[in-house]
XYZ file of C-alpha atoms in Angstrom:
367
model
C 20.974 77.357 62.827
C 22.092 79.045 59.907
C 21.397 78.554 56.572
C 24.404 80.163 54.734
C 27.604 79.833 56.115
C 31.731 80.594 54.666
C 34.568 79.442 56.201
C 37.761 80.636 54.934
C 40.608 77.538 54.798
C 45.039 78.169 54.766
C 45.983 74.180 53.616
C 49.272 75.147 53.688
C 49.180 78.073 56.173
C 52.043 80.502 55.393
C 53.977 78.530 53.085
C 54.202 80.069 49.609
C 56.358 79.441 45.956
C 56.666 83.058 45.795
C 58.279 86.153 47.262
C 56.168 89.050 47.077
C 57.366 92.445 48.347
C 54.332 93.924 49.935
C 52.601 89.869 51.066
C 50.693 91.164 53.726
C 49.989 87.288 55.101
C 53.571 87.024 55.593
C 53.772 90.048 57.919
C 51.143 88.750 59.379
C 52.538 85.469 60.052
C 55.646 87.438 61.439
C 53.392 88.907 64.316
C 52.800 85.849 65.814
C 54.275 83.008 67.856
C 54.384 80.282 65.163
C 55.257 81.327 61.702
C 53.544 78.608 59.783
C 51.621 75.634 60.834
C 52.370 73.500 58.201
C 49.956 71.376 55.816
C 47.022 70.664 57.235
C 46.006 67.105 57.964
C 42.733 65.165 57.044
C 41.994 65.320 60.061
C 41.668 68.981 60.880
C 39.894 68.988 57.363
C 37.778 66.714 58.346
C 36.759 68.186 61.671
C 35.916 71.768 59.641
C 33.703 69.458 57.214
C 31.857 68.256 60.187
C 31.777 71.885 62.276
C 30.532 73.588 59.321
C 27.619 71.275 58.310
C 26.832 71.185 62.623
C 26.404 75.213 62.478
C 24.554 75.161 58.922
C 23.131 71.614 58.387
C 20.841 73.137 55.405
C 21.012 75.791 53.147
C 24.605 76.340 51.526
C 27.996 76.221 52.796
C 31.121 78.036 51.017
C 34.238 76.588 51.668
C 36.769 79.116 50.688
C 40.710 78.529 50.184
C 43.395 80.557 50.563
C 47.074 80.889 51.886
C 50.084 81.729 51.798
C 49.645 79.554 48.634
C 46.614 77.158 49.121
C 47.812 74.837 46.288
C 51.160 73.714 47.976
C 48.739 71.408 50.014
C 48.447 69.161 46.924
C 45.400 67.844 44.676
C 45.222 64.959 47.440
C 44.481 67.340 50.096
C 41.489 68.873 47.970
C 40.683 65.251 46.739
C 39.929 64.261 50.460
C 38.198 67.247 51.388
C 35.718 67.285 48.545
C 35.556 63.273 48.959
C 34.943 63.566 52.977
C 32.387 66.685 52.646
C 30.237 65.032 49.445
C 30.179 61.546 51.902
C 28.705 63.521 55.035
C 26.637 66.321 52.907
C 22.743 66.512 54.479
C 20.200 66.485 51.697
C 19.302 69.815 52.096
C 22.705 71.046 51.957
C 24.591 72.909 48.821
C 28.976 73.277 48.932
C 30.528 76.377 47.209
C 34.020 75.806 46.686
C 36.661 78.694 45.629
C 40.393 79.116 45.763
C 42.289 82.632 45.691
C 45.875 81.064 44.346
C 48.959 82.955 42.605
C 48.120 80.374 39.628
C 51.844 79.263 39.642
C 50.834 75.519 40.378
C 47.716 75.591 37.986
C 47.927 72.578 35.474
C 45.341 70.423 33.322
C 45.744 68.103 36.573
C 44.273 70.939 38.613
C 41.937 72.365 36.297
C 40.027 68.836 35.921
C 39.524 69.248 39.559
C 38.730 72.590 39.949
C 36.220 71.657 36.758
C 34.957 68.456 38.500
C 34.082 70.266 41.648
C 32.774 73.762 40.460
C 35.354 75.607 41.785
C 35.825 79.371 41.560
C 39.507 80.409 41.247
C 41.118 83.748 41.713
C 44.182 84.461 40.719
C 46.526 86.901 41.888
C 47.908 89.022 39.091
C 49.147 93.084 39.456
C 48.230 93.784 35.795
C 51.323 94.979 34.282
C 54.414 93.068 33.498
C 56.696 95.339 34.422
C 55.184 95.831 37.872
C 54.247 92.455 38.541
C 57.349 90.643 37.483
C 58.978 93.264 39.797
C 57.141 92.695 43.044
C 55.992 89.591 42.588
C 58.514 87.075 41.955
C 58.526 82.995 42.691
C 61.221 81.638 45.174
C 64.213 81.788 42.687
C 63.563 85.443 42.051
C 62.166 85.043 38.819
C 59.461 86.318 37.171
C 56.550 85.013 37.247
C 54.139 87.257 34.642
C 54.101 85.215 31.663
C 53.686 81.894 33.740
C 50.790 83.235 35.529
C 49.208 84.378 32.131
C 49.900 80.865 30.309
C 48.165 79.348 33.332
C 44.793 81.779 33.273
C 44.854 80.653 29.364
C 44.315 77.124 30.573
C 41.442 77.969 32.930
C 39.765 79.480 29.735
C 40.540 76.622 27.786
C 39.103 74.285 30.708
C 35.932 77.389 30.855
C 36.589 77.454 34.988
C 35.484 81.046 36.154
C 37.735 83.069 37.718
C 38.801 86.242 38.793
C 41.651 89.145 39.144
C 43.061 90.635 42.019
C 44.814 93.032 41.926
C 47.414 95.043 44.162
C 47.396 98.658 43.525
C 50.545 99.800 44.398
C 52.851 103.138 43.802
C 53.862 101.837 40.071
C 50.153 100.486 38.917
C 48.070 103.108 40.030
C 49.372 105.751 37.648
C 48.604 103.621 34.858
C 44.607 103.019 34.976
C 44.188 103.066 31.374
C 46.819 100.416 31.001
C 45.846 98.206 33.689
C 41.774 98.757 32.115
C 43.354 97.690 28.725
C 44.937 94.606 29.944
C 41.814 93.462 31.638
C 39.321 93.692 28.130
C 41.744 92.847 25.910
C 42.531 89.412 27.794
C 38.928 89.202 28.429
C 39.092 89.681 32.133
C 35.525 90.058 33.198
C 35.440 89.947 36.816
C 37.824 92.303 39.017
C 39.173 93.305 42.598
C 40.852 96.108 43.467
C 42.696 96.342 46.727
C 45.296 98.863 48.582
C 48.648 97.722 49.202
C 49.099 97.308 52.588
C 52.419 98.128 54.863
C 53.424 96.355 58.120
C 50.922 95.504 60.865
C 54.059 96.722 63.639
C 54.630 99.904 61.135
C 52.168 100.875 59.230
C 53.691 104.140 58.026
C 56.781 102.026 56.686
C 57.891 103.206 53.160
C 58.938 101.445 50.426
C 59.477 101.611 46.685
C 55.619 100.850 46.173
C 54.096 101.981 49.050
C 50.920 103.933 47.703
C 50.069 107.377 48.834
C 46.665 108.092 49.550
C 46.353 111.198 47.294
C 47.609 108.543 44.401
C 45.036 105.984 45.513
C 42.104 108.217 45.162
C 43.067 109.686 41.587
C 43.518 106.088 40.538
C 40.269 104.666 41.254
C 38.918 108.230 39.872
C 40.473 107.468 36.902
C 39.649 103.988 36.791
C 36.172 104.364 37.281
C 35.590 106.971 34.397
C 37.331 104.332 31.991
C 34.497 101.663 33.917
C 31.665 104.321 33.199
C 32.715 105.307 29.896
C 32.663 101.578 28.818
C 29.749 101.058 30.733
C 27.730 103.478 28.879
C 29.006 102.081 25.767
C 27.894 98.540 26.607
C 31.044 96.852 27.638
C 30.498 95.629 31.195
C 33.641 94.046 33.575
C 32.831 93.618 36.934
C 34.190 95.305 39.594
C 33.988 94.512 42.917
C 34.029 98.105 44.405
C 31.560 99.512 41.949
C 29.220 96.701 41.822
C 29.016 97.098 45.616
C 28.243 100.426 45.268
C 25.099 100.113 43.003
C 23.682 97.695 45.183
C 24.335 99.748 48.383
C 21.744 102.482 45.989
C 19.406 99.880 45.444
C 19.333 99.672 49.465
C 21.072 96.268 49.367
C 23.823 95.366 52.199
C 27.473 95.624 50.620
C 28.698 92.108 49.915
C 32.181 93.057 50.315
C 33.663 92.923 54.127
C 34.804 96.382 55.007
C 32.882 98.643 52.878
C 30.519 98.585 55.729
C 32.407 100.061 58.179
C 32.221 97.248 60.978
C 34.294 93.980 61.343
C 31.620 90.720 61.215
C 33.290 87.973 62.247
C 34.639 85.679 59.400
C 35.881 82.324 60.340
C 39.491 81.754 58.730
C 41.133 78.651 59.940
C 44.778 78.011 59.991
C 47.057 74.801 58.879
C 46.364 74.039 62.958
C 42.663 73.977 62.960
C 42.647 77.743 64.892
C 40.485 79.958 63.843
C 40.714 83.825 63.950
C 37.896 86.562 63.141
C 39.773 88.282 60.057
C 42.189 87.182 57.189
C 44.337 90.593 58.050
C 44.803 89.672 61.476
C 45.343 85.690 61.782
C 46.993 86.575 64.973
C 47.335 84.688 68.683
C 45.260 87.681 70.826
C 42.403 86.929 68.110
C 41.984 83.398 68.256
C 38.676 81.852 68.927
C 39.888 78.501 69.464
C 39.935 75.375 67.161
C 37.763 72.831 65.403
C 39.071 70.042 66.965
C 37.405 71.285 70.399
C 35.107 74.108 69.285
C 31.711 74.610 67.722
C 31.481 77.476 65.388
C 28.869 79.008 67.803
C 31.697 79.100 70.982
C 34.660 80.663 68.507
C 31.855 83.396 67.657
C 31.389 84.321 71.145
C 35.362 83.723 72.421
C 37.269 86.626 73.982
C 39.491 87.126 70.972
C 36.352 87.429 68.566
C 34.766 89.644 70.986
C 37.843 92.096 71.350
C 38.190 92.151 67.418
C 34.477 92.970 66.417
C 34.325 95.782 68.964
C 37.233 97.517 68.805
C 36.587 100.718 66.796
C 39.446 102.467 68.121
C 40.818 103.320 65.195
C 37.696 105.590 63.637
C 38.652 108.606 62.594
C 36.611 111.962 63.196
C 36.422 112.909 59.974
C 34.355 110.600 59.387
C 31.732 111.813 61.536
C 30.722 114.872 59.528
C 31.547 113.135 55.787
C 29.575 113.556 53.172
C 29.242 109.790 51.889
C 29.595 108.117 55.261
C 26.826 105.764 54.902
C 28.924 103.830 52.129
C 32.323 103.858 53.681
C 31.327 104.204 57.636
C 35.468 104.380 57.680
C 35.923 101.497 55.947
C 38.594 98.205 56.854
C 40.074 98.970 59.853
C 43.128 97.399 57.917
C 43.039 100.017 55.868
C 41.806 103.166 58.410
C 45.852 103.469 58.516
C 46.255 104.842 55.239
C 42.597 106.549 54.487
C 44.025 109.354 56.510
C 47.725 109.814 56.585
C 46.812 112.647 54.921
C 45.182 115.552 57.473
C 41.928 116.557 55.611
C 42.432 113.748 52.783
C 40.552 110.341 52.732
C 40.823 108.675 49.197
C 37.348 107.063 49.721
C 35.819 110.028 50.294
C 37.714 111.671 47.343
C 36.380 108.690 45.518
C 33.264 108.295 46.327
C 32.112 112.240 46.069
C 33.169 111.925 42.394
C 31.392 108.235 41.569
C 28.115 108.296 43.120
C 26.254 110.521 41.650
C 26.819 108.509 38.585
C 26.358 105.283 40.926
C 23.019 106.250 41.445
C 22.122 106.576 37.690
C 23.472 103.473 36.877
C 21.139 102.012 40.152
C 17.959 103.952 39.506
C 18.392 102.021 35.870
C 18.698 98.886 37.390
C 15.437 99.208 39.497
């Protein structure tokens, strides 16, 4: 049995308010046989609630939301979950709950929720106006910047933690300074940083904001000097890649999937009750099979789990001989793709040869 356990939840499966240009869940949606599942019912709810606590009946569990846009499911939806899984909880049992939403919905109706039950939001937001308003639009095609903003305020004002993701794309990722400014002056302690991603069916697809890899690497080169640089000065904001990094010194396991170099198997179930081995690829030749008829245990060991953890086919020789391979191993195969569209250029490595000798500083400091 274990005795921590996540399970990653789509309420409302692909459905989102918004429109944004590079969405990489609805591309994924698009490369399979049904679209969108719908909302999910109590039912299928309930039957995760009762799957989760039969694989990890003590210890904690982290039930983990996300979309499309997890919200469109409704405060009732939540209501019942949180109602069904606090009636059925095992005394030796702890819940985690956390939402990654485009904050478009969030009210004083959801932040007494997400205040009643602890939860942890993060909210989707590309940093700059000008970029974000111009990829990231609602379903109207407006923008959706200042909304988003207004909305964060109120999770301040209700003090419910949360974080930023962000999208680096073509347009942000020349602007580091700018995007570090936004984050400290709005008091934005806790940020991720992620690669824009192209289509699953073409992956060398460009568009407008499709980031190059050579523009990747300076930005998180850049980025990180303005993290150090603070740092040093003792201003500290989180960030997910470089806080994985000093642990990795200290000899700790990364906490974020990827930077590992191998897929483990997550459990992300859809509207449907399915459940698939990755949030990048919620797709029909990688599901596991469902909660309504499967324990945790059988999905782990299903055909479509087993062909997704072990297919490494996408490795790429360079990495055999590179310098910093024990704290990129290749990285996300998501993102193998675009590590090395250039011949003889991998951002991480570009990265990483410039930030860890100061990585290792900052860890020996920590000891």
């Amino acid at each position: 049995m274990r005795t921590n356990f996540q399970v990653l939840i789509k309420p409302a499966s692909s459905l989102c308010n918004m429109r944004c240009s590079y969405c990489f869940y609805e591309d994924v949606s698009n490369n399979r046989g049904i679209k969108s599942y719908g909302i999910m019912h109590s039912d299928t709810s309930h039957a995760i609630i009762d799957r989760a606590i039969q694989a990890c009946p003590s210890g904690e569990i982290g039930f983990s939301f996300q979309g499309g846009e997890p919200t469109l499911a409704k405060i009732d939806f939540f209501e019942d979950f949180t109602d069904y899984a606090k009636k059925i909880k095992p005394v030796n049992l702890k819940y985690t709950y956390s939402i990654q939403t485009n904050g478009l919905n969030i009210d004083d109706s959801w932040c007494n929720f997400f205040k009643k039950h602890d939860f942890l939001v993060g909210i989707s937001l590309d940093g700059l106006k000008e970029t974000h308003d111009e990829l990231r639009k609602d379903n109207s095609k407006k923008d959706t910047f200042n909304r988003i903003m207004n909305n964060i305020m109120l999770l301040k004002k209700y003090n419910i933690p949360f974080n930023i993701l962000t999208v680096v794309t073509k347009y942000n990722a020349k602007h580091p300074q700018a995007l570090w400014n936004l984050y400290e002056k709005n008091g934005f302690d806790f940020v991720q940083l992620i690669p824009c991603l192209t289509p699953l069916d073409n992956p060398y697809q460009k568009e407008s904001y499709t980031l190059e890899p050579q523009a990747y690497g300076d930005f998180l080169k850049a980025f990180f000097d303005i993290w150090l640089n603070k740092y040093t000065k003792g201003k500290y904001i989180s960030v997910r890649i470089f806080d994985n990094l000093v642990k990795m010194y200290q000899g700790h396991i990364a906490e974020q999937c990827g930077m590992m170099g191998f897929c483990q198997a997550q459990f992300v179930i859809e509207a449907d009750g399915s459940v698939y081995p990755c949030d990048f690829y919620v797709l029909d030749k990688y599901c596991g099979g469902t909660v309504q008829a499967n324990s945790f245990e059988t999905i782990f060991k299903s055909d479509g789990f087993k062909t997704f953890i072990t297919d490494n086919s996408d490795k790429n020789l360079m990495c055999e001989t590179c310098e910093v391979k024990s704290f990129c191993n290749g990285g996300c195969k998501r993102y193998r793709y675009f590590y090395f569209q250039k011949e003889g250029y991998c951002p991480q490595k570009d990265f990483l040869m410039h930030a860890i000798p100061s990585m290792k500083q900052i860890a020996a400091s920590l000891r």
